[in-house]
Amino acid sequence: MKKVLQTKNLSKSYGKAQVLKNIDLIITSGEFTAIMGPSGSGKTTLMNVLSTIDKFSGGEVWLEEQALLDLNKKALRTFRQERMGFIFQDYNLLDTLTIKENILLPLSLRKFSSDEMERRLRPVIQALNIEEIQDKYPTEVSGGQKQRASSARAIITNPAIVFADEPTGALDSRSATQLLEQLSGLNETFQTTILMITHDSYAASFCKRVIFLRDGGIVNELYKGDQSQSDFFDRILHIQSAMGGNQR
């Protein structure tokens, strides 16, 4: 499988506090991976470093064989816009734009033609079941629908990887399940590579792989393989409980 993301000896410090410690990680094309760990384990820092929102202190990071250390600030910003997608807990939709306009915004900023934008839009909104709300504004739809619109915006650029930061954190259980089912469907249908931070064992059970962090380092990982979601959930829950994490 093609390597989409790779780190070697990745570390991050804030002053004298080392938050990430010599992390070696490979994410391959088409993976749906969760990162879990108790509070203070370094999950958010790792996500921010991998997504170029924050700088790392040591080691190396490659995205699609591009060494991030080789990119200046302007090139890094362009690379992030073109090769990465983001799903945030608080949606980050613009209330002055319709759902459709929000989804198409990254393509519009890059001067895509109307025909190309429409061509990309249709299969994405169909997969996420938001065709009927595309002309509504964010204030007129539910939290689950907003998050699905945010997900559509993240993948419409055909990014190398989508970073999802606690995407179900602001949703009720029903909306969270719908979103996770559809993210799993996007992963299967479009082979979208997704890296998700979550505290939620149930959310992680939708993934194909779960990486556990503790004290800034990787301490365990699980692969779903042929297991049922229920069995995978039980294994995740067992490890997370042993680590002192939170469960939904």
JSON list of C-alpha atoms in Angstrom, two decimals:
[
{"chain": "A", "resi": 1, "resn": "MET", "atom": "CA", "xyz": [0.00, 0.00, 0.00]},
{"chain": "A", "resi": 2, "resn": "LYS", "atom": "CA", "xyz": [1.11, 3.54, -0.77]},
{"chain": "A", "resi": 3, "resn": "LYS", "atom": "CA", "xyz": [2.42, 5.53, 2.20]},
{"chain": "A", "resi": 4, "resn": "VAL", "atom": "CA", "xyz": [0.37, 8.71, 2.62]},
{"chain": "A", "resi": 5, "resn": "LEU", "atom": "CA", "xyz": [1.90, 9.89, 5.89]},
{"chain": "A", "resi": 6, "resn": "GLN", "atom": "CA", "xyz": [5.10, 8.86, 7.67]},
{"chain": "A", "resi": 7, "resn": "THR", "atom": "CA", "xyz": [7.01, 10.09, 10.69]},
{"chain": "A", "resi": 8, "resn": "LYS", "atom": "CA", "xyz": [10.41, 9.12, 12.09]},
{"chain": "A", "resi": 9, "resn": "ASN", "atom": "CA", "xyz": [11.54, 10.00, 15.61]},
{"chain": "A", "resi": 10, "resn": "LEU", "atom": "CA", "xyz": [8.92, 12.75, 15.71]},
{"chain": "A", "resi": 11, "resn": "SER", "atom": "CA", "xyz": [9.09, 14.89, 18.83]},
{"chain": "A", "resi": 12, "resn": "LYS", "atom": "CA", "xyz": [7.49, 18.09, 20.09]},
{"chain": "A", "resi": 13, "resn": "SER", "atom": "CA", "xyz": [8.42, 20.13, 23.12]},
{"chain": "A", "resi": 14, "resn": "TYR", "atom": "CA", "xyz": [7.02, 23.26, 24.73]},
{"chain": "A", "resi": 15, "resn": "GLY", "atom": "CA", "xyz": [9.88, 24.71, 26.70]},
{"chain": "A", "resi": 16, "resn": "LYS", "atom": "CA", "xyz": [11.25, 21.88, 28.84]},
{"chain": "A", "resi": 17, "resn": "ALA", "atom": "CA", "xyz": [8.08, 19.79, 28.55]},
{"chain": "A", "resi": 18, "resn": "GLN", "atom": "CA", "xyz": [8.33, 17.07, 25.91]},
{"chain": "A", "resi": 19, "resn": "VAL", "atom": "CA", "xyz": [4.82, 16.36, 24.65]},
{"chain": "A", "resi": 20, "resn": "LEU", "atom": "CA", "xyz": [5.64, 13.95, 21.79]},
{"chain": "A", "resi": 21, "resn": "LYS", "atom": "CA", "xyz": [8.49, 11.45, 22.13]},
{"chain": "A", "resi": 22, "resn": "ASN", "atom": "CA", "xyz": [10.16, 9.78, 19.13]},
{"chain": "A", "resi": 23, "resn": "ILE", "atom": "CA", "xyz": [7.00, 8.74, 17.31]},
{"chain": "A", "resi": 24, "resn": "ASP", "atom": "CA", "xyz": [7.37, 6.43, 14.30]},
{"chain": "A", "resi": 25, "resn": "LEU", "atom": "CA", "xyz": [4.12, 6.21, 12.37]},
{"chain": "A", "resi": 26, "resn": "ILE", "atom": "CA", "xyz": [2.98, 5.15, 8.91]},
{"chain": "A", "resi": 27, "resn": "ILE", "atom": "CA", "xyz": [-0.50, 5.81, 7.50]},
{"chain": "A", "resi": 28, "resn": "THR", "atom": "CA", "xyz": [-1.21, 4.11, 4.18]},
{"chain": "A", "resi": 29, "resn": "SER", "atom": "CA", "xyz": [-3.67, 5.02, 1.45]},
{"chain": "A", "resi": 30, "resn": "GLY", "atom": "CA", "xyz": [-7.29, 4.18, 2.25]},
{"chain": "A", "resi": 31, "resn": "GLU", "atom": "CA", "xyz": [-6.82, 3.73, 6.00]},
{"chain": "A", "resi": 32, "resn": "PHE", "atom": "CA", "xyz": [-9.42, 4.94, 8.49]},
{"chain": "A", "resi": 33, "resn": "THR", "atom": "CA", "xyz": [-7.38, 5.35, 11.68]},
{"chain": "A", "resi": 34, "resn": "ALA", "atom": "CA", "xyz": [-8.24, 6.62, 15.15]},
{"chain": "A", "resi": 35, "resn": "ILE", "atom": "CA", "xyz": [-5.81, 8.11, 17.64]},
{"chain": "A", "resi": 36, "resn": "MET", "atom": "CA", "xyz": [-6.84, 7.61, 21.27]},
{"chain": "A", "resi": 37, "resn": "GLY", "atom": "CA", "xyz": [-5.37, 8.20, 24.70]},
{"chain": "A", "resi": 38, "resn": "PRO", "atom": "CA", "xyz": [-6.12, 9.82, 28.06]},
{"chain": "A", "resi": 39, "resn": "SER", "atom": "CA", "xyz": [-6.07, 13.58, 28.49]},
{"chain": "A", "resi": 40, "resn": "GLY", "atom": "CA", "xyz": [-2.53, 14.89, 28.22]},
{"chain": "A", "resi": 41, "resn": "SER", "atom": "CA", "xyz": [-1.34, 11.95, 26.13]},
{"chain": "A", "resi": 42, "resn": "GLY", "atom": "CA", "xyz": [-0.42, 14.18, 23.17]},
{"chain": "A", "resi": 43, "resn": "LYS", "atom": "CA", "xyz": [-3.31, 13.39, 20.79]},
{"chain": "A", "resi": 44, "resn": "THR", "atom": "CA", "xyz": [-4.13, 16.97, 19.86]},
{"chain": "A", "resi": 45, "resn": "THR", "atom": "CA", "xyz": [-0.47, 17.95, 19.62]},
{"chain": "A", "resi": 46, "resn": "LEU", "atom": "CA", "xyz": [0.18, 15.02, 17.28]},
{"chain": "A", "resi": 47, "resn": "MET", "atom": "CA", "xyz": [-2.77, 16.00, 15.09]},
{"chain": "A", "resi": 48, "resn": "ASN", "atom": "CA", "xyz": [-1.63, 19.62, 14.95]},
{"chain": "A", "resi": 49, "resn": "VAL", "atom": "CA", "xyz": [1.92, 18.64, 14.05]},
{"chain": "A", "resi": 50, "resn": "LEU", "atom": "CA", "xyz": [0.91, 16.14, 11.36]},
{"chain": "A", "resi": 51, "resn": "SER", "atom": "CA", "xyz": [-1.53, 18.62, 9.81]},
{"chain": "A", "resi": 52, "resn": "THR", "atom": "CA", "xyz": [1.18, 21.37, 9.79]},
{"chain": "A", "resi": 53, "resn": "ILE", "atom": "CA", "xyz": [-0.86, 23.61, 12.10]},
{"chain": "A", "resi": 54, "resn": "ASP", "atom": "CA", "xyz": [2.04, 23.43, 14.57]},
{"chain": "A", "resi": 55, "resn": "LYS", "atom": "CA", "xyz": [5.77, 22.87, 14.04]},
{"chain": "A", "resi": 56, "resn": "PHE", "atom": "CA", "xyz": [7.55, 19.81, 15.35]},
{"chain": "A", "resi": 57, "resn": "SER", "atom": "CA", "xyz": [10.74, 20.03, 17.38]},
{"chain": "A", "resi": 58, "resn": "GLY", "atom": "CA", "xyz": [12.62, 17.01, 16.07]},
{"chain": "A", "resi": 59, "resn": "GLY", "atom": "CA", "xyz": [12.42, 14.11, 13.67]},
{"chain": "A", "resi": 60, "resn": "GLU", "atom": "CA", "xyz": [10.90, 14.03, 10.21]},
{"chain": "A", "resi": 61, "resn": "VAL", "atom": "CA", "xyz": [7.44, 14.04, 8.62]},
{"chain": "A", "resi": 62, "resn": "TRP", "atom": "CA", "xyz": [6.56, 13.12, 5.04]},
{"chain": "A", "resi": 63, "resn": "LEU", "atom": "CA", "xyz": [3.21, 13.51, 3.32]},
{"chain": "A", "resi": 64, "resn": "GLU", "atom": "CA", "xyz": [3.03, 11.72, -0.02]},
{"chain": "A", "resi": 65, "resn": "GLU", "atom": "CA", "xyz": [6.84, 11.50, 0.07]},
{"chain": "A", "resi": 66, "resn": "GLN", "atom": "CA", "xyz": [7.12, 15.27, 0.45]},
{"chain": "A", "resi": 67, "resn": "ALA", "atom": "CA", "xyz": [9.33, 16.13, 3.44]},
{"chain": "A", "resi": 68, "resn": "LEU", "atom": "CA", "xyz": [7.54, 18.91, 5.32]},
{"chain": "A", "resi": 69, "resn": "LEU", "atom": "CA", "xyz": [10.89, 20.29, 6.52]},
{"chain": "A", "resi": 70, "resn": "ASP", "atom": "CA", "xyz": [11.69, 21.14, 2.90]},
{"chain": "A", "resi": 71, "resn": "LEU", "atom": "CA", "xyz": [8.73, 23.51, 2.52]},
{"chain": "A", "resi": 72, "resn": "ASN", "atom": "CA", "xyz": [8.83, 27.20, 3.37]},
{"chain": "A", "resi": 73, "resn": "LYS", "atom": "CA", "xyz": [5.84, 28.89, 5.03]},
{"chain": "A", "resi": 74, "resn": "LYS", "atom": "CA", "xyz": [4.10, 29.83, 1.78]},
{"chain": "A", "resi": 75, "resn": "ALA", "atom": "CA", "xyz": [4.64, 26.40, 0.18]},
{"chain": "A", "resi": 76, "resn": "LEU", "atom": "CA", "xyz": [3.45, 24.71, 3.35]},
{"chain": "A", "resi": 77, "resn": "ARG", "atom": "CA", "xyz": [0.22, 26.74, 3.35]},
{"chain": "A", "resi": 78, "resn": "THR", "atom": "CA", "xyz": [-0.45, 25.84, -0.29]},
{"chain": "A", "resi": 79, "resn": "PHE", "atom": "CA", "xyz": [0.36, 22.19, 0.39]},
{"chain": "A", "resi": 80, "resn": "ARG", "atom": "CA", "xyz": [-2.05, 22.15, 3.34]},
{"chain": "A", "resi": 81, "resn": "GLN", "atom": "CA", "xyz": [-4.85, 23.70, 1.27]},
{"chain": "A", "resi": 82, "resn": "GLU", "atom": "CA", "xyz": [-4.41, 21.32, -1.65]},
{"chain": "A", "resi": 83, "resn": "ARG", "atom": "CA", "xyz": [-3.47, 18.00, -0.02]},
{"chain": "A", "resi": 84, "resn": "MET", "atom": "CA", "xyz": [-5.22, 18.03, 3.36]},
{"chain": "A", "resi": 85, "resn": "GLY", "atom": "CA", "xyz": [-8.83, 18.11, 4.46]},
{"chain": "A", "resi": 86, "resn": "PHE", "atom": "CA", "xyz": [-10.11, 19.06, 7.92]},
{"chain": "A", "resi": 87, "resn": "ILE", "atom": "CA", "xyz": [-13.21, 18.17, 9.92]},
{"chain": "A", "resi": 88, "resn": "PHE", "atom": "CA", "xyz": [-13.54, 20.17, 13.15]},
{"chain": "A", "resi": 89, "resn": "GLN", "atom": "CA", "xyz": [-15.70, 19.55, 16.19]},
{"chain": "A", "resi": 90, "resn": "ASP", "atom": "CA", "xyz": [-17.36, 22.97, 15.84]},
{"chain": "A", "resi": 91, "resn": "TYR", "atom": "CA", "xyz": [-18.07, 22.62, 12.09]},
{"chain": "A", "resi": 92, "resn": "ASN", "atom": "CA", "xyz": [-16.41, 25.93, 11.03]},
{"chain": "A", "resi": 93, "resn": "LEU", "atom": "CA", "xyz": [-19.15, 26.72, 8.50]},
{"chain": "A", "resi": 94, "resn": "LEU", "atom": "CA", "xyz": [-19.86, 30.29, 7.41]},
{"chain": "A", "resi": 95, "resn": "ASP", "atom": "CA", "xyz": [-23.42, 31.30, 8.32]},
{"chain": "A", "resi": 96, "resn": "THR", "atom": "CA", "xyz": [-23.60, 33.77, 5.41]},
{"chain": "A", "resi": 97, "resn": "LEU", "atom": "CA", "xyz": [-23.11, 30.98, 2.85]},
{"chain": "A", "resi": 98, "resn": "THR", "atom": "CA", "xyz": [-25.47, 28.15, 1.96]},
{"chain": "A", "resi": 99, "resn": "ILE", "atom": "CA", "xyz": [-24.47, 24.56, 2.72]},
{"chain": "A", "resi": 100, "resn": "LYS", "atom": "CA", "xyz": [-23.57, 24.11, -0.95]},
{"chain": "A", "resi": 101, "resn": "GLU", "atom": "CA", "xyz": [-21.49, 27.30, -1.00]},
{"chain": "A", "resi": 102, "resn": "ASN", "atom": "CA", "xyz": [-19.67, 26.22, 2.17]},
{"chain": "A", "resi": 103, "resn": "ILE", "atom": "CA", "xyz": [-18.83, 22.85, 0.64]},
{"chain": "A", "resi": 104, "resn": "LEU", "atom": "CA", "xyz": [-17.59, 24.41, -2.59]},
{"chain": "A", "resi": 105, "resn": "LEU", "atom": "CA", "xyz": [-15.62, 27.20, -0.90]},
{"chain": "A", "resi": 106, "resn": "PRO", "atom": "CA", "xyz": [-12.17, 25.53, -1.08]},
{"chain": "A", "resi": 107, "resn": "LEU", "atom": "CA", "xyz": [-12.68, 24.86, -4.80]},
{"chain": "A", "resi": 108, "resn": "SER", "atom": "CA", "xyz": [-13.96, 28.37, -5.41]},
{"chain": "A", "resi": 109, "resn": "LEU", "atom": "CA", "xyz": [-10.89, 29.87, -3.73]},
{"chain": "A", "resi": 110, "resn": "ARG", "atom": "CA", "xyz": [-8.73, 27.82, -6.07]},
{"chain": "A", "resi": 111, "resn": "LYS", "atom": "CA", "xyz": [-10.65, 29.10, -9.14]},
{"chain": "A", "resi": 112, "resn": "PHE", "atom": "CA", "xyz": [-12.18, 25.79, -10.20]},
{"chain": "A", "resi": 113, "resn": "SER", "atom": "CA", "xyz": [-14.72, 26.05, -13.01]},
{"chain": "A", "resi": 114, "resn": "SER", "atom": "CA", "xyz": [-18.44, 25.86, -12.17]},
{"chain": "A", "resi": 115, "resn": "ASP", "atom": "CA", "xyz": [-18.75, 22.66, -14.17]},
{"chain": "A", "resi": 116, "resn": "GLU", "atom": "CA", "xyz": [-15.91, 20.97, -12.29]},
{"chain": "A", "resi": 117, "resn": "MET", "atom": "CA", "xyz": [-17.29, 22.09, -8.93]},
{"chain": "A", "resi": 118, "resn": "GLU", "atom": "CA", "xyz": [-20.72, 20.68, -9.78]},
{"chain": "A", "resi": 119, "resn": "ARG", "atom": "CA", "xyz": [-19.15, 17.43, -11.00]},
{"chain": "A", "resi": 120, "resn": "ARG", "atom": "CA", "xyz": [-17.35, 16.95, -7.71]},
{"chain": "A", "resi": 121, "resn": "LEU", "atom": "CA", "xyz": [-20.25, 18.08, -5.55]},
{"chain": "A", "resi": 122, "resn": "ARG", "atom": "CA", "xyz": [-22.88, 15.59, -6.64]},
{"chain": "A", "resi": 123, "resn": "PRO", "atom": "CA", "xyz": [-21.33, 12.26, -5.52]},
{"chain": "A", "resi": 124, "resn": "VAL", "atom": "CA", "xyz": [-20.13, 13.77, -2.23]},
{"chain": "A", "resi": 125, "resn": "ILE", "atom": "CA", "xyz": [-23.47, 15.19, -1.10]},
{"chain": "A", "resi": 126, "resn": "GLN", "atom": "CA", "xyz": [-25.20, 12.01, -2.23]},
{"chain": "A", "resi": 127, "resn": "ALA", "atom": "CA", "xyz": [-22.81, 9.87, -0.17]},
{"chain": "A", "resi": 128, "resn": "LEU", "atom": "CA", "xyz": [-23.39, 12.07, 2.89]},
{"chain": "A", "resi": 129, "resn": "ASN", "atom": "CA", "xyz": [-27.16, 12.33, 2.33]},
{"chain": "A", "resi": 130, "resn": "ILE", "atom": "CA", "xyz": [-27.28, 16.15, 2.34]},
{"chain": "A", "resi": 131, "resn": "GLU", "atom": "CA", "xyz": [-28.69, 16.83, -1.13]},
{"chain": "A", "resi": 132, "resn": "GLU", "atom": "CA", "xyz": [-31.96, 18.14, 0.32]},
{"chain": "A", "resi": 133, "resn": "ILE", "atom": "CA", "xyz": [-30.27, 20.77, 2.51]},
{"chain": "A", "resi": 134, "resn": "GLN", "atom": "CA", "xyz": [-27.69, 22.12, 0.06]},
{"chain": "A", "resi": 135, "resn": "ASP", "atom": "CA", "xyz": [-29.59, 25.38, -0.45]},
{"chain": "A", "resi": 136, "resn": "LYS", "atom": "CA", "xyz": [-30.21, 25.97, 3.25]},
{"chain": "A", "resi": 137, "resn": "TYR", "atom": "CA", "xyz": [-27.99, 28.01, 5.54]},
{"chain": "A", "resi": 138, "resn": "PRO", "atom": "CA", "xyz": [-26.11, 26.50, 8.50]},
{"chain": "A", "resi": 139, "resn": "THR", "atom": "CA", "xyz": [-28.51, 28.14, 10.97]},
{"chain": "A", "resi": 140, "resn": "GLU", "atom": "CA", "xyz": [-31.37, 26.22, 9.35]},
{"chain": "A", "resi": 141, "resn": "VAL", "atom": "CA", "xyz": [-29.99, 22.67, 9.74]},
{"chain": "A", "resi": 142, "resn": "SER", "atom": "CA", "xyz": [-29.12, 20.31, 12.57]},
{"chain": "A", "resi": 143, "resn": "GLY", "atom": "CA", "xyz": [-25.72, 19.75, 14.14]},
{"chain": "A", "resi": 144, "resn": "GLY", "atom": "CA", "xyz": [-25.40, 16.37, 12.43]},
{"chain": "A", "resi": 145, "resn": "GLN", "atom": "CA", "xyz": [-26.18, 17.92, 9.05]},
{"chain": "A", "resi": 146, "resn": "LYS", "atom": "CA", "xyz": [-23.62, 20.67, 9.68]},
{"chain": "A", "resi": 147, "resn": "GLN", "atom": "CA", "xyz": [-20.97, 18.08, 10.44]},
{"chain": "A", "resi": 148, "resn": "ARG", "atom": "CA", "xyz": [-21.79, 16.15, 7.30]},
{"chain": "A", "resi": 149, "resn": "ALA", "atom": "CA", "xyz": [-21.46, 19.39, 5.33]},
{"chain": "A", "resi": 150, "resn": "SER", "atom": "CA", "xyz": [-18.09, 19.97, 7.01]},
{"chain": "A", "resi": 151, "resn": "SER", "atom": "CA", "xyz": [-17.08, 16.45, 5.99]},
{"chain": "A", "resi": 152, "resn": "ALA", "atom": "CA", "xyz": [-18.15, 17.11, 2.40]},
{"chain": "A", "resi": 153, "resn": "ARG", "atom": "CA", "xyz": [-16.05, 20.29, 2.34]},
{"chain": "A", "resi": 154, "resn": "ALA", "atom": "CA", "xyz": [-13.06, 18.31, 3.64]},
{"chain": "A", "resi": 155, "resn": "ILE", "atom": "CA", "xyz": [-13.12, 15.66, 0.93]},
{"chain": "A", "resi": 156, "resn": "ILE", "atom": "CA", "xyz": [-14.29, 17.64, -2.12]},
{"chain": "A", "resi": 157, "resn": "THR", "atom": "CA", "xyz": [-10.70, 18.71, -2.87]},
{"chain": "A", "resi": 158, "resn": "ASN", "atom": "CA", "xyz": [-9.65, 15.04, -3.14]},
{"chain": "A", "resi": 159, "resn": "PRO", "atom": "CA", "xyz": [-7.05, 15.46, -0.38]},
{"chain": "A", "resi": 160, "resn": "ALA", "atom": "CA", "xyz": [-4.33, 12.94, 0.36]},
{"chain": "A", "resi": 161, "resn": "ILE", "atom": "CA", "xyz": [-5.60, 12.74, 3.94]},
{"chain": "A", "resi": 162, "resn": "VAL", "atom": "CA", "xyz": [-8.48, 14.07, 6.03]},
{"chain": "A", "resi": 163, "resn": "PHE", "atom": "CA", "xyz": [-7.80, 15.05, 9.64]},
{"chain": "A", "resi": 164, "resn": "ALA", "atom": "CA", "xyz": [-10.89, 14.74, 11.87]},
{"chain": "A", "resi": 165, "resn": "ASP", "atom": "CA", "xyz": [-10.63, 16.34, 15.31]},
{"chain": "A", "resi": 166, "resn": "GLU", "atom": "CA", "xyz": [-13.29, 14.85, 17.62]},
{"chain": "A", "resi": 167, "resn": "PRO", "atom": "CA", "xyz": [-15.90, 15.06, 14.82]},
{"chain": "A", "resi": 168, "resn": "THR", "atom": "CA", "xyz": [-18.67, 13.55, 16.96]},
{"chain": "A", "resi": 169, "resn": "GLY", "atom": "CA", "xyz": [-17.88, 15.58, 20.08]},
{"chain": "A", "resi": 170, "resn": "ALA", "atom": "CA", "xyz": [-20.77, 18.05, 19.66]},
{"chain": "A", "resi": 171, "resn": "LEU", "atom": "CA", "xyz": [-23.33, 15.54, 18.36]},
{"chain": "A", "resi": 172, "resn": "ASP", "atom": "CA", "xyz": [-26.01, 13.45, 20.04]},
{"chain": "A", "resi": 173, "resn": "SER", "atom": "CA", "xyz": [-25.66, 9.68, 19.84]},
{"chain": "A", "resi": 174, "resn": "ARG", "atom": "CA", "xyz": [-27.96, 9.25, 16.81]},
{"chain": "A", "resi": 175, "resn": "SER", "atom": "CA", "xyz": [-26.28, 12.01, 14.80]},
{"chain": "A", "resi": 176, "resn": "ALA", "atom": "CA", "xyz": [-22.85, 10.73, 15.79]},
{"chain": "A", "resi": 177, "resn": "THR", "atom": "CA", "xyz": [-23.67, 7.22, 14.56]},
{"chain": "A", "resi": 178, "resn": "GLN", "atom": "CA", "xyz": [-25.00, 8.58, 11.26]},
{"chain": "A", "resi": 179, "resn": "LEU", "atom": "CA", "xyz": [-21.84, 10.62, 10.73]},
{"chain": "A", "resi": 180, "resn": "LEU", "atom": "CA", "xyz": [-19.54, 7.71, 11.57]},
{"chain": "A", "resi": 181, "resn": "GLU", "atom": "CA", "xyz": [-21.42, 5.38, 9.25]},
{"chain": "A", "resi": 182, "resn": "GLN", "atom": "CA", "xyz": [-21.09, 7.92, 6.44]},
{"chain": "A", "resi": 183, "resn": "LEU", "atom": "CA", "xyz": [-17.40, 8.59, 7.11]},
{"chain": "A", "resi": 184, "resn": "SER", "atom": "CA", "xyz": [-16.86, 4.85, 6.97]},
{"chain": "A", "resi": 185, "resn": "GLY", "atom": "CA", "xyz": [-18.80, 4.80, 3.71]},
{"chain": "A", "resi": 186, "resn": "LEU", "atom": "CA", "xyz": [-16.66, 7.61, 2.27]},
{"chain": "A", "resi": 187, "resn": "ASN", "atom": "CA", "xyz": [-13.57, 5.68, 3.27]},
{"chain": "A", "resi": 188, "resn": "GLU", "atom": "CA", "xyz": [-14.85, 2.58, 1.48]},
{"chain": "A", "resi": 189, "resn": "THR", "atom": "CA", "xyz": [-16.37, 4.27, -1.59]},
{"chain": "A", "resi": 190, "resn": "PHE", "atom": "CA", "xyz": [-13.74, 6.91, -2.32]},
{"chain": "A", "resi": 191, "resn": "GLN", "atom": "CA", "xyz": [-10.79, 5.29, -0.51]},
{"chain": "A", "resi": 192, "resn": "THR", "atom": "CA", "xyz": [-10.47, 8.51, 1.47]},
{"chain": "A", "resi": 193, "resn": "THR", "atom": "CA", "xyz": [-7.64, 8.29, 4.01]},
{"chain": "A", "resi": 194, "resn": "ILE", "atom": "CA", "xyz": [-8.93, 9.54, 7.38]},
{"chain": "A", "resi": 195, "resn": "LEU", "atom": "CA", "xyz": [-7.02, 10.15, 10.61]},
{"chain": "A", "resi": 196, "resn": "MET", "atom": "CA", "xyz": [-9.37, 10.85, 13.52]},
{"chain": "A", "resi": 197, "resn": "ILE", "atom": "CA", "xyz": [-8.76, 11.94, 17.10]},
{"chain": "A", "resi": 198, "resn": "THR", "atom": "CA", "xyz": [-11.42, 10.69, 19.47]},
{"chain": "A", "resi": 199, "resn": "HIS", "atom": "CA", "xyz": [-12.00, 9.94, 23.16]},
{"chain": "A", "resi": 200, "resn": "ASP", "atom": "CA", "xyz": [-14.91, 7.71, 22.19]},
{"chain": "A", "resi": 201, "resn": "SER", "atom": "CA", "xyz": [-14.40, 3.94, 21.98]},
{"chain": "A", "resi": 202, "resn": "TYR", "atom": "CA", "xyz": [-17.62, 3.60, 19.98]},
{"chain": "A", "resi": 203, "resn": "ALA", "atom": "CA", "xyz": [-16.44, 6.13, 17.40]},
{"chain": "A", "resi": 204, "resn": "ALA", "atom": "CA", "xyz": [-13.07, 4.38, 17.16]},
{"chain": "A", "resi": 205, "resn": "SER", "atom": "CA", "xyz": [-14.81, 1.06, 16.48]},
{"chain": "A", "resi": 206, "resn": "PHE", "atom": "CA", "xyz": [-15.82, 2.37, 13.04]},
{"chain": "A", "resi": 207, "resn": "CYS", "atom": "CA", "xyz": [-12.14, 2.64, 12.10]},
{"chain": "A", "resi": 208, "resn": "LYS", "atom": "CA", "xyz": [-9.89, -0.02, 10.64]},
{"chain": "A", "resi": 209, "resn": "ARG", "atom": "CA", "xyz": [-7.05, 0.73, 13.03]},
{"chain": "A", "resi": 210, "resn": "VAL", "atom": "CA", "xyz": [-6.68, 2.38, 16.44]},
{"chain": "A", "resi": 211, "resn": "ILE", "atom": "CA", "xyz": [-3.43, 3.88, 17.77]},
{"chain": "A", "resi": 212, "resn": "PHE", "atom": "CA", "xyz": [-3.13, 4.47, 21.51]},
{"chain": "A", "resi": 213, "resn": "LEU", "atom": "CA", "xyz": [-0.96, 7.25, 22.93]},
{"chain": "A", "resi": 214, "resn": "ARG", "atom": "CA", "xyz": [0.27, 7.70, 26.47]},
{"chain": "A", "resi": 215, "resn": "ASP", "atom": "CA", "xyz": [2.73, 10.27, 27.79]},
{"chain": "A", "resi": 216, "resn": "GLY", "atom": "CA", "xyz": [3.59, 11.37, 24.26]},
{"chain": "A", "resi": 217, "resn": "GLY", "atom": "CA", "xyz": [4.39, 7.96, 22.80]},
{"chain": "A", "resi": 218, "resn": "ILE", "atom": "CA", "xyz": [2.60, 5.14, 21.01]},
{"chain": "A", "resi": 219, "resn": "VAL", "atom": "CA", "xyz": [1.94, 2.34, 23.49]},
{"chain": "A", "resi": 220, "resn": "ASN", "atom": "CA", "xyz": [-0.43, 0.07, 21.58]},
{"chain": "A", "resi": 221, "resn": "GLU", "atom": "CA", "xyz": [-2.40, -0.32, 18.37]},
{"chain": "A", "resi": 222, "resn": "LEU", "atom": "CA", "xyz": [-5.22, -2.51, 17.16]},
{"chain": "A", "resi": 223, "resn": "TYR", "atom": "CA", "xyz": [-6.32, -3.58, 13.68]},
{"chain": "A", "resi": 224, "resn": "LYS", "atom": "CA", "xyz": [-9.95, -4.46, 13.08]},
{"chain": "A", "resi": 225, "resn": "GLY", "atom": "CA", "xyz": [-9.32, -7.03, 10.37]},
{"chain": "A", "resi": 226, "resn": "ASP", "atom": "CA", "xyz": [-12.28, -9.41, 10.05]},
{"chain": "A", "resi": 227, "resn": "GLN", "atom": "CA", "xyz": [-13.68, -8.69, 13.50]},
{"chain": "A", "resi": 228, "resn": "SER", "atom": "CA", "xyz": [-17.23, -7.49, 13.95]},
{"chain": "A", "resi": 229, "resn": "GLN", "atom": "CA", "xyz": [-17.65, -3.91, 15.07]},
{"chain": "A", "resi": 230, "resn": "SER", "atom": "CA", "xyz": [-18.97, -5.17, 18.41]},
{"chain": "A", "resi": 231, "resn": "ASP", "atom": "CA", "xyz": [-15.88, -7.30, 19.05]},
{"chain": "A", "resi": 232, "resn": "PHE", "atom": "CA", "xyz": [-13.56, -4.50, 17.96]},
{"chain": "A", "resi": 233, "resn": "PHE", "atom": "CA", "xyz": [-15.39, -2.09, 20.26]},
{"chain": "A", "resi": 234, "resn": "ASP", "atom": "CA", "xyz": [-14.89, -4.46, 23.20]},
{"chain": "A", "resi": 235, "resn": "ARG", "atom": "CA", "xyz": [-11.15, -4.70, 22.53]},
{"chain": "A", "resi": 236, "resn": "ILE", "atom": "CA", "xyz": [-10.81, -0.92, 22.23]},
{"chain": "A", "resi": 237, "resn": "LEU", "atom": "CA", "xyz": [-12.82, -0.41, 25.41]},
{"chain": "A", "resi": 238, "resn": "HIS", "atom": "CA", "xyz": [-10.65, -2.86, 27.33]},
{"chain": "A", "resi": 239, "resn": "ILE", "atom": "CA", "xyz": [-7.41, -1.12, 26.37]},
{"chain": "A", "resi": 240, "resn": "GLN", "atom": "CA", "xyz": [-8.79, 2.38, 26.87]},
{"chain": "A", "resi": 241, "resn": "SER", "atom": "CA", "xyz": [-10.15, 1.46, 30.29]},
{"chain": "A", "resi": 242, "resn": "ALA", "atom": "CA", "xyz": [-6.79, 0.06, 31.30]},
{"chain": "A", "resi": 243, "resn": "MET", "atom": "CA", "xyz": [-5.18, 3.34, 30.22]},
{"chain": "A", "resi": 244, "resn": "GLY", "atom": "CA", "xyz": [-7.62, 5.45, 32.23]},
{"chain": "A", "resi": 245, "resn": "GLY", "atom": "CA", "xyz": [-9.38, 6.97, 29.22]},
{"chain": "A", "resi": 246, "resn": "ASN", "atom": "CA", "xyz": [-12.94, 8.22, 28.87]},
{"chain": "A", "resi": 247, "resn": "GLN", "atom": "CA", "xyz": [-15.66, 6.18, 27.22]},
{"chain": "A", "resi": 248, "resn": "ARG", "atom": "CA", "xyz": [-18.86, 7.46, 25.69]}
]
